[in-house]
Short mmCIF file of C-alpha atoms and ligand atoms in Angstrom, two decimals:
data_model
loop_
_atom_site.label_atom_id
_atom_site.label_comp_id
_atom_site.label_asym_id
_atom_site.label_seq_id
_atom_site.Cartn_x
_atom_site.Cartn_y
_atom_site.Cartn_z
CA MET A 1 130.38 68.78 -41.47
CA THR A 2 128.93 68.50 -37.99
CA LYS A 3 129.78 65.36 -36.07
CA ILE A 4 127.36 63.86 -33.59
CA SER A 5 128.87 60.90 -31.75
CA GLY A 6 130.38 59.10 -34.68
CA GLN A 7 127.78 60.08 -37.25
CA SER A 8 128.58 62.67 -39.88
CA HIS A 9 125.90 64.76 -41.53
CA SER A 10 126.10 67.60 -43.97
CA THR A 11 125.66 70.80 -41.95
CA ASP A 12 122.15 71.49 -43.32
CA LYS A 13 120.89 68.00 -42.54
CA ALA A 14 122.48 68.03 -39.10
CA ILE A 15 120.79 71.31 -38.24
CA ASP A 16 117.53 69.81 -39.49
CA LYS A 17 117.84 67.00 -37.00
CA ILE A 18 118.94 68.99 -33.99
CA PRO A 19 115.97 69.17 -31.61
CA HIS A 20 114.70 72.71 -31.09
CA HIS A 21 113.65 72.08 -27.51
CA VAL A 22 115.17 69.47 -25.19
CA ALA A 23 114.04 68.82 -21.62
CA ILE A 24 115.96 66.77 -19.06
CA ILE A 25 114.79 65.04 -15.88
CA MET A 26 118.09 65.25 -14.03
CA ASP A 27 117.69 62.18 -11.84
CA GLY A 28 120.09 60.02 -9.84
CA ASN A 29 122.06 62.51 -7.72
CA GLY A 30 121.23 60.77 -4.44
CA ARG A 31 122.14 57.30 -5.64
CA TRP A 32 125.37 58.59 -7.21
CA ALA A 33 126.46 59.98 -3.85
CA GLN A 34 125.32 56.93 -1.89
CA GLN A 35 127.32 54.65 -4.19
CA LYS A 36 130.36 56.65 -3.12
CA GLY A 37 129.46 56.36 0.56
CA LYS A 38 128.53 60.06 0.76
CA LEU A 39 125.44 62.00 1.73
CA ARG A 40 122.77 62.48 -0.94
CA THR A 41 123.42 66.22 -0.94
CA PHE A 42 126.97 65.58 -2.20
CA GLY A 43 125.31 64.26 -5.37
CA HIS A 44 123.24 67.42 -5.80
CA LYS A 45 126.39 69.52 -5.58
CA ALA A 46 128.17 67.28 -8.10
CA GLY A 47 125.17 67.59 -10.42
CA VAL A 48 125.94 71.27 -11.02
CA ASP A 49 128.91 70.32 -13.27
CA ALA A 50 126.60 68.19 -15.40
CA VAL A 51 124.25 71.16 -15.71
CA ARG A 52 127.15 73.30 -16.97
CA ALA A 53 128.20 70.63 -19.47
CA SER A 54 124.68 70.27 -20.87
CA VAL A 55 124.17 74.02 -21.20
CA THR A 56 127.50 74.34 -23.03
CA LEU A 57 126.67 71.54 -25.43
CA ALA A 58 123.12 72.75 -26.04
CA ARG A 59 124.42 76.16 -27.05
CA LYS A 60 127.20 74.67 -29.15
CA VAL A 61 124.96 72.40 -31.26
CA GLY A 62 122.22 75.00 -31.70
CA ILE A 63 119.44 73.73 -29.46
CA GLU A 64 117.11 76.71 -28.96
CA SER A 65 115.64 75.79 -25.56
CA LEU A 66 116.90 73.53 -22.80
CA THR A 67 114.46 72.85 -19.95
CA LEU A 68 115.98 71.28 -16.84
CA PHE A 69 113.89 69.74 -14.06
CA ALA A 70 115.63 70.98 -10.92
CA PHE A 71 112.96 70.62 -8.22
CA SER A 72 109.49 69.13 -8.47
CA SER A 73 106.37 70.21 -6.61
CA GLU A 74 106.62 66.82 -4.84
CA ASN A 75 110.27 67.24 -3.80
CA TRP A 76 109.21 69.41 -0.80
CA GLN A 77 108.32 66.13 0.90
CA ARG A 78 111.99 65.12 1.13
CA PRO A 79 113.90 65.45 4.41
CA LYS A 80 114.11 69.07 5.53
CA GLU A 81 117.92 69.16 5.38
CA GLU A 82 117.96 67.94 1.78
CA VAL A 83 115.37 70.53 0.71
CA GLY A 84 117.43 73.19 2.51
CA VAL A 85 120.61 72.22 0.64
CA LEU A 86 118.77 72.22 -2.69
CA MET A 87 117.43 75.74 -2.06
CA GLN A 88 120.87 76.96 -0.99
CA LEU A 89 122.42 75.41 -4.06
CA PHE A 90 119.87 77.03 -6.36
CA SER A 91 120.63 80.39 -4.82
CA LEU A 92 124.43 79.90 -5.00
CA VAL A 93 124.35 78.74 -8.61
CA LEU A 94 122.19 81.70 -9.60
CA ARG A 95 124.74 84.01 -8.01
CA SER A 96 127.80 82.36 -9.57
CA GLU A 97 126.48 81.56 -13.06
CA VAL A 98 124.17 84.36 -14.19
CA LYS A 99 126.97 86.63 -15.33
CA LYS A 100 128.48 83.82 -17.41
CA LEU A 101 125.09 82.98 -18.92
CA ASN A 102 124.65 86.59 -19.90
CA GLN A 103 128.13 86.81 -21.44
CA ASN A 104 127.28 83.75 -23.51
CA ASP A 105 124.04 85.29 -24.81
CA ILE A 106 121.92 82.76 -22.86
CA ARG A 107 118.49 83.74 -21.62
CA LEU A 108 117.50 82.35 -18.23
CA LYS A 109 113.89 81.54 -17.51
CA VAL A 110 112.40 79.81 -14.47
CA ILE A 111 109.11 77.92 -14.66
CA GLY A 112 107.14 76.63 -11.69
CA ASP A 113 105.39 78.18 -8.73
CA ILE A 114 108.21 80.38 -7.45
CA SER A 115 105.90 82.10 -4.96
CA ALA A 116 106.71 79.21 -2.58
CA PHE A 117 110.39 80.23 -2.44
CA ASP A 118 112.09 82.52 0.03
CA ILE A 119 111.50 86.14 -1.05
CA LYS A 120 115.23 86.76 -1.58
CA LEU A 121 115.45 83.81 -3.95
CA GLN A 122 112.38 85.04 -5.82
CA GLU A 123 114.03 88.43 -6.28
CA LYS A 124 117.25 86.83 -7.49
CA ILE A 125 115.29 84.81 -10.05
CA LYS A 126 113.44 87.87 -11.34
CA LYS A 127 116.67 89.88 -11.58
CA ALA A 128 118.45 87.11 -13.49
CA GLU A 129 115.51 86.74 -15.87
CA ALA A 130 115.41 90.49 -16.50
CA LEU A 131 119.18 90.73 -17.04
CA THR A 132 119.20 87.95 -19.64
CA ALA A 133 115.78 88.59 -21.21
CA ARG A 134 117.09 89.75 -24.59
CA ASN A 135 119.65 86.98 -25.11
CA LYS A 136 119.12 84.84 -28.16
CA SER A 137 121.64 81.98 -28.41
CA LEU A 138 119.82 79.62 -26.03
CA THR A 139 116.96 79.73 -23.55
CA LEU A 140 117.89 77.89 -20.38
CA ASN A 141 114.62 77.10 -18.72
CA ILE A 142 114.84 75.88 -15.13
CA ALA A 143 111.81 74.04 -13.75
CA ALA A 144 111.72 74.76 -10.02
CA ASN A 145 108.80 73.87 -7.77
CA TYR A 146 107.37 72.70 -11.04
CA GLY A 147 104.64 70.13 -11.65
CA GLY A 148 103.02 69.31 -14.98
CA ARG A 149 99.59 69.24 -13.34
CA TRP A 150 100.25 72.62 -11.72
CA ASP A 151 101.20 73.99 -15.15
CA ILE A 152 97.91 72.80 -16.68
CA ILE A 153 95.85 74.13 -13.77
CA ASP A 154 97.71 77.46 -13.84
CA ALA A 155 97.02 77.86 -17.58
CA THR A 156 93.36 76.94 -17.04
CA ARG A 157 93.02 79.49 -14.27
CA ARG A 158 94.56 82.26 -16.37
CA ILE A 159 92.33 81.46 -19.32
CA ALA A 160 89.24 81.29 -17.07
CA HIS A 161 90.16 84.69 -15.64
CA LYS A 162 90.31 86.18 -19.15
CA VAL A 163 86.92 84.65 -19.96
CA GLU A 164 85.53 86.10 -16.73
CA GLN A 165 86.95 89.52 -17.71
CA LYS A 166 85.41 89.07 -21.17
CA GLN A 167 88.84 89.33 -22.82
CA LEU A 168 88.26 85.87 -24.30
CA SER A 169 85.15 83.88 -25.18
CA LEU A 170 84.72 80.13 -24.67
CA ASN A 171 85.05 79.55 -28.40
CA ASP A 172 88.53 81.10 -28.40
CA ILE A 173 89.83 78.18 -26.31
CA ASP A 174 91.72 75.76 -28.50
CA GLU A 175 95.07 73.93 -28.36
CA GLU A 176 97.02 76.89 -29.66
CA LEU A 177 95.56 79.26 -27.09
CA PHE A 178 96.06 76.77 -24.27
CA ASN A 179 99.65 76.22 -25.39
CA GLN A 180 100.26 79.96 -25.14
CA HIS A 181 99.14 79.90 -21.51
CA VAL A 182 101.28 77.04 -20.20
CA SER A 183 104.65 78.02 -18.75
CA THR A 184 106.55 77.14 -21.93
CA GLY A 185 104.20 79.11 -24.20
CA ASP A 186 107.04 81.25 -25.58
CA LEU A 187 109.30 78.26 -26.35
CA PRO A 188 109.36 75.86 -29.30
CA GLU A 189 107.42 72.56 -29.12
CA LEU A 190 109.19 70.00 -26.95
CA ASP A 191 111.10 67.63 -29.24
CA LEU A 192 113.17 65.46 -26.92
CA LEU A 193 112.75 64.48 -23.27
CA ILE A 194 115.76 62.85 -21.63
CA ARG A 195 115.66 61.14 -18.22
CA THR A 196 118.82 60.05 -16.48
CA GLY A 197 118.98 57.68 -13.50
CA GLY A 198 117.40 54.59 -15.05
CA ASP A 199 113.72 55.12 -14.24
CA HIS A 200 111.17 55.18 -17.03
CA ARG A 201 108.59 57.68 -15.89
CA VAL A 202 107.63 61.32 -16.32
CA SER A 203 107.29 62.20 -12.60
CA ASN A 204 104.81 65.03 -13.25
CA PHE A 205 107.17 66.88 -15.60
CA LEU A 206 105.98 68.59 -18.80
CA LEU A 207 102.67 66.68 -19.13
CA TRP A 208 101.00 68.96 -21.70
CA GLN A 209 104.26 69.48 -23.60
CA CYS A 210 105.12 65.75 -23.85
CA ALA A 211 102.33 65.04 -26.36
CA TYR A 212 104.67 64.31 -29.27
CA ALA A 213 108.09 64.51 -27.66
CA GLU A 214 110.57 61.71 -28.22
CA PHE A 215 111.68 60.02 -24.98
CA TYR A 216 115.25 59.00 -24.25
CA PHE A 217 116.09 57.09 -21.08
CA THR A 218 119.60 56.42 -19.84
CA ASP A 219 120.91 54.60 -16.78
CA VAL A 220 123.64 57.21 -16.38
CA LEU A 221 123.21 58.99 -13.04
CA TRP A 222 122.91 62.78 -13.40
CA PRO A 223 126.37 63.76 -12.00
CA ASP A 224 127.94 61.48 -14.65
CA PHE A 225 125.97 63.08 -17.48
CA ASN A 226 128.31 64.81 -19.91
CA GLU A 227 128.67 65.95 -23.52
CA GLU A 228 129.19 62.39 -24.72
CA VAL A 229 125.94 61.08 -23.20
CA PHE A 230 124.04 64.16 -24.39
CA ASN A 231 125.44 63.65 -27.91
CA LEU A 232 124.23 60.04 -27.86
CA ALA A 233 120.71 61.22 -27.04
CA ILE A 234 120.80 63.82 -29.82
CA ALA A 235 122.13 61.27 -32.31
CA ASP A 236 119.38 58.83 -31.31
CA PHE A 237 116.78 61.55 -31.81
CA ALA A 238 118.22 62.30 -35.27
CA ILE A 239 117.55 58.79 -36.57
CA ARG A 240 113.98 58.47 -35.29
CA GLN A 241 111.02 58.80 -37.58
CA ARG A 242 108.44 61.11 -35.97
CA ARG A 243 105.07 60.29 -37.43
CA PHE A 244 102.60 62.55 -35.56
CA GLY A 245 99.78 60.09 -36.29
CA LEU A 246 100.63 59.63 -39.98
CA THR A 247 101.99 56.48 -41.59
CA GLY A 248 105.68 55.93 -42.19
CA GLU A 249 105.05 56.07 -45.95
CA GLN A 250 103.35 59.46 -45.70
CA ILE A 251 106.30 60.82 -43.75
CA MET A 252 108.79 59.50 -46.32
CA LYS A 253 106.79 61.11 -49.12
CA GLN A 254 106.78 64.42 -47.25
CA GLU A 255 110.55 64.19 -46.80
CA ASP A 256 111.01 63.44 -50.53
CA ASN A 257 108.87 66.48 -51.40
CA ASP A 258 110.86 68.65 -49.00
CA ASN A 259 114.13 67.45 -50.56
CA ASN A 260 112.84 68.12 -54.08
CA ASN A 261 111.73 71.62 -53.10
CA GLU A 262 115.15 72.25 -51.57
CA ASN A 263 116.81 71.17 -54.83
CA VAL A 264 114.56 73.48 -56.86
CA ILE A 265 115.49 76.40 -54.60
CA CYS A 266 119.20 75.57 -54.94
C1 IPE B 301 117.44 64.28 -8.80
O1 IPE B 301 118.18 63.34 -8.11
C2 IPE B 301 117.51 65.65 -8.18
C3 IPE B 301 116.27 66.10 -7.53
C4 IPE B 301 115.15 65.45 -7.52
C5 IPE B 301 116.32 67.38 -6.87
P1 IPE B 301 117.57 62.54 -6.88
O2 IPE B 301 117.84 63.33 -5.65
O3 IPE B 301 116.14 62.22 -7.12
O4 IPE B 301 118.45 61.25 -6.88
P2 IPE B 301 117.94 59.75 -6.67
O5 IPE B 301 116.91 59.50 -7.72
O6 IPE B 301 117.38 59.65 -5.29
O7 IPE B 301 119.18 58.95 -6.87
C1 IPE B 302 112.12 64.00 -10.69
O1 IPE B 302 112.94 63.17 -9.94
C2 IPE B 302 112.32 65.43 -10.25
C3 IPE B 302 113.60 66.03 -10.59
C4 IPE B 302 114.56 65.49 -11.27
C5 IPE B 302 113.79 67.38 -10.12
P1 IPE B 302 112.39 62.42 -8.64
O2 IPE B 302 113.52 61.65 -8.10
O3 IPE B 302 111.75 63.40 -7.71
O4 IPE B 302 111.26 61.48 -9.24
P2 IPE B 302 110.62 60.15 -8.65
O5 IPE B 302 110.28 60.44 -7.23
O6 IPE B 302 111.66 59.09 -8.75
O7 IPE B 302 109.44 59.86 -9.51
MG1 MG B 303 115.23 60.66 -8.04
#
């Protein structure tokens, strides 16, 4: 039996209900630090432990992809010192964690316009991605200088280029093709989007990918996020009925059919 925050499921059913792809808007670092009378950057540093805890849990429960929003395309507008600390932190964490990620069979991927970063940081990112490229237990996808609108425009530009080069025709453009060209094209559909920090908005995160994701908002500030809070979100996801435009009755019928087919196979 697998236990998710107080609920027990048979292993098969639990695996069924584990989201394949979870994304997190890691918000609330600044307020967490300010509540303690510290500088905002203290909160960013403390947030690294919550990143470790969520990666560990994601791997443990069998989530295939975890996408973390680390720095948005709008975050450049913050005070220069804060942006500087965030860049430094990104670089430090890459240096200290990549080996561990690799040992744990975790693939690291970075999405966003990394061309805006310092060249050394860009090289570090590429090296880490190459080192971990074949790992299978979890894809840890870091969104850095990422914007959902950028992602859509970038995909559009790459598709347009292929049309221009006559590698694609206009009629080839459909949802599936577009999905292959956004930054998460090699990852499973987004199932669950979590936002910490109490605000109920998407802040230009995975706009294309959110289409049928379940949303989970918590007031917990990111540095306080831990396995327990993550488990609550996963357990909440497990009891939701995802309808994808159908009626609740249609979904229940589908589930009955699936269960019957499973029994026949057994
Ligand atoms: C999220 O925490 C981290 C980044 C955006 C880099 P914030 O820094 O936005 O913290 P609050 O929302 O101001 O508390
Ligand atoms: C979203 O948080 C970006 C990240 C968590 C990296 P923000 O703090 O930047 O979002 P807003 O400004 O509250 O919408
Ligand atoms: Mg914020």
